[in-house]
Short mmCIF file of C-alpha atoms in Angstrom, two decimals:
data_model
loop_
_atom_site.label_atom_id
_atom_site.label_comp_id
_atom_site.label_asym_id
_atom_site.label_seq_id
_atom_site.Cartn_x
_atom_site.Cartn_y
_atom_site.Cartn_z
CA THR U 10 16.50 -10.00 62.97
CA PRO U 11 20.23 -10.65 64.28
CA LYS U 12 19.12 -14.79 64.90
CA PRO U 13 16.82 -16.86 63.11
CA THR U 14 13.44 -17.00 64.53
CA ALA U 15 10.68 -19.85 65.09
CA GLU U 16 7.80 -17.85 63.73
CA PRO U 17 8.54 -15.41 60.36
CA THR U 18 8.86 -11.73 61.02
CA PRO U 19 6.68 -9.06 60.14
CA LYS U 20 7.09 -7.72 56.31
CA PRO U 21 9.61 -4.75 56.04
CA THR U 22 7.25 -2.83 53.54
CA ALA U 23 4.03 -2.72 52.73
CA GLU U 24 2.97 -4.69 48.82
CA PRO U 25 2.86 -2.66 46.27
CA THR U 26 -1.10 -1.10 45.69
CA ALA U 27 -2.55 -2.55 42.04
CA LYS U 28 -2.83 -0.61 39.24
CA PRO U 29 -6.03 1.78 38.40
CA THR U 30 -8.38 0.10 36.65
CA ALA U 31 -9.61 1.28 32.96
CA CYS U 32 -11.84 4.28 33.11
CA SER U 33 -15.74 2.84 32.77
CA ASP U 34 -18.99 3.66 33.49
CA ALA U 35 -20.84 2.20 35.93
CA THR U 36 -23.12 -0.72 35.52
CA ASP U 37 -25.31 0.22 38.72
CA TRP U 38 -25.97 4.12 38.58
CA GLY U 39 -29.58 4.91 37.71
CA TYR U 40 -31.27 8.39 37.88
CA LYS U 41 -32.86 8.34 40.89
CA GLY U 42 -32.62 4.75 41.33
CA LYS U 43 -34.36 4.04 37.96
CA SER U 44 -32.33 1.36 36.15
CA ASN U 45 -33.69 2.69 32.56
CA LYS U 46 -31.91 5.79 33.19
CA ASP U 47 -28.43 4.75 33.24
CA CYS U 48 -25.44 5.79 31.68
CA ALA U 49 -27.13 4.58 28.17
CA TRP U 50 -29.84 7.28 29.07
CA VAL U 51 -27.15 10.13 29.88
CA ALA U 52 -25.53 9.44 26.77
CA LYS U 53 -28.56 10.39 24.55
CA LYS U 54 -27.81 14.25 25.85
CA PRO U 55 -24.63 14.30 28.26
CA GLU U 56 -24.66 18.20 28.47
CA LYS U 57 -27.85 17.99 30.23
CA TYR U 58 -27.82 14.86 32.15
CA CYS U 59 -23.59 14.77 33.28
CA ALA U 60 -24.97 16.71 35.90
CA LYS U 61 -27.85 14.83 37.71
CA ASP U 62 -27.23 12.94 40.28
CA ASP U 63 -28.98 9.62 41.48
CA GLY U 64 -30.52 11.11 44.72
CA ASP U 65 -27.80 10.14 47.26
CA ASP U 66 -25.00 12.55 45.82
CA TRP U 67 -23.69 10.27 43.06
CA LEU U 68 -23.52 12.50 39.97
CA ALA U 69 -23.62 11.34 36.66
CA LEU U 70 -20.70 12.87 36.04
CA SER U 71 -19.06 10.80 38.36
CA ALA U 72 -21.08 7.35 37.71
CA CYS U 73 -20.24 7.65 33.58
CA PRO U 74 -16.99 9.12 33.25
CA VAL U 75 -16.59 7.65 29.90
CA THR U 76 -20.19 9.06 28.52
CA CYS U 77 -19.34 12.78 29.86
CA GLY U 78 -15.99 12.33 28.98
CA THR U 79 -14.15 13.11 32.30
CA CYS U 80 -11.67 9.89 32.12
CA GLY U 81 -8.31 11.13 33.22
CA CYS U 82 -5.24 10.82 30.50
CA SER U 83 -3.31 7.55 31.11
CA ASP U 84 -0.38 5.66 29.30
CA SER U 85 -0.85 3.12 27.37
CA THR U 86 -0.08 -0.64 28.69
CA THR U 87 0.23 -2.15 25.08
CA TRP U 88 1.68 0.82 22.64
CA LEU U 89 5.63 1.04 22.11
CA TYR U 90 8.00 3.32 20.48
CA LYS U 91 7.97 2.12 16.66
CA GLY U 92 6.37 -1.16 18.31
CA LYS U 93 10.25 -1.97 19.26
CA ASN U 94 9.97 -4.36 22.77
CA GLY U 95 10.92 -2.40 25.56
CA LYS U 96 9.86 0.95 24.64
CA SER U 97 6.92 1.92 26.34
CA CYS U 98 5.41 4.81 27.63
CA ASP U 99 8.16 4.85 30.65
CA TYR U 100 11.35 4.58 27.82
CA VAL U 101 9.73 7.52 26.26
CA ALA U 102 9.50 9.29 29.31
CA LYS U 103 13.34 9.28 30.02
CA LYS U 104 13.46 11.94 27.26
CA PRO U 105 10.33 13.79 26.30
CA SER U 106 11.83 16.04 24.07
CA LYS U 107 13.55 13.78 21.85
CA TYR U 108 10.30 11.51 21.16
CA CYS U 109 7.63 14.05 21.84
CA ASP U 110 6.16 16.96 19.59
CA SER U 111 5.87 20.23 21.61
#
């Protein structure tokens, strides 16, 4: 604003969104609502049970991504190139041909 105002003005930009959370299995999913048929149950036969849904169209594949192996790929938040501070995945990404195997 050209002059100071009595009231604060709106923020000029939106706040940043939170980082995605780590991939994890849901604790509230159960095949057909049964608590004993959770992601641990799916883990016994993932090739068979990952396609099951809970009766409300929530597939085990989505509810149990760790168990079903469907977690997406993401950069490590703790890894450092040669253990050196400031040389995170972002650093390596600037020159992948130098630091990464093809």
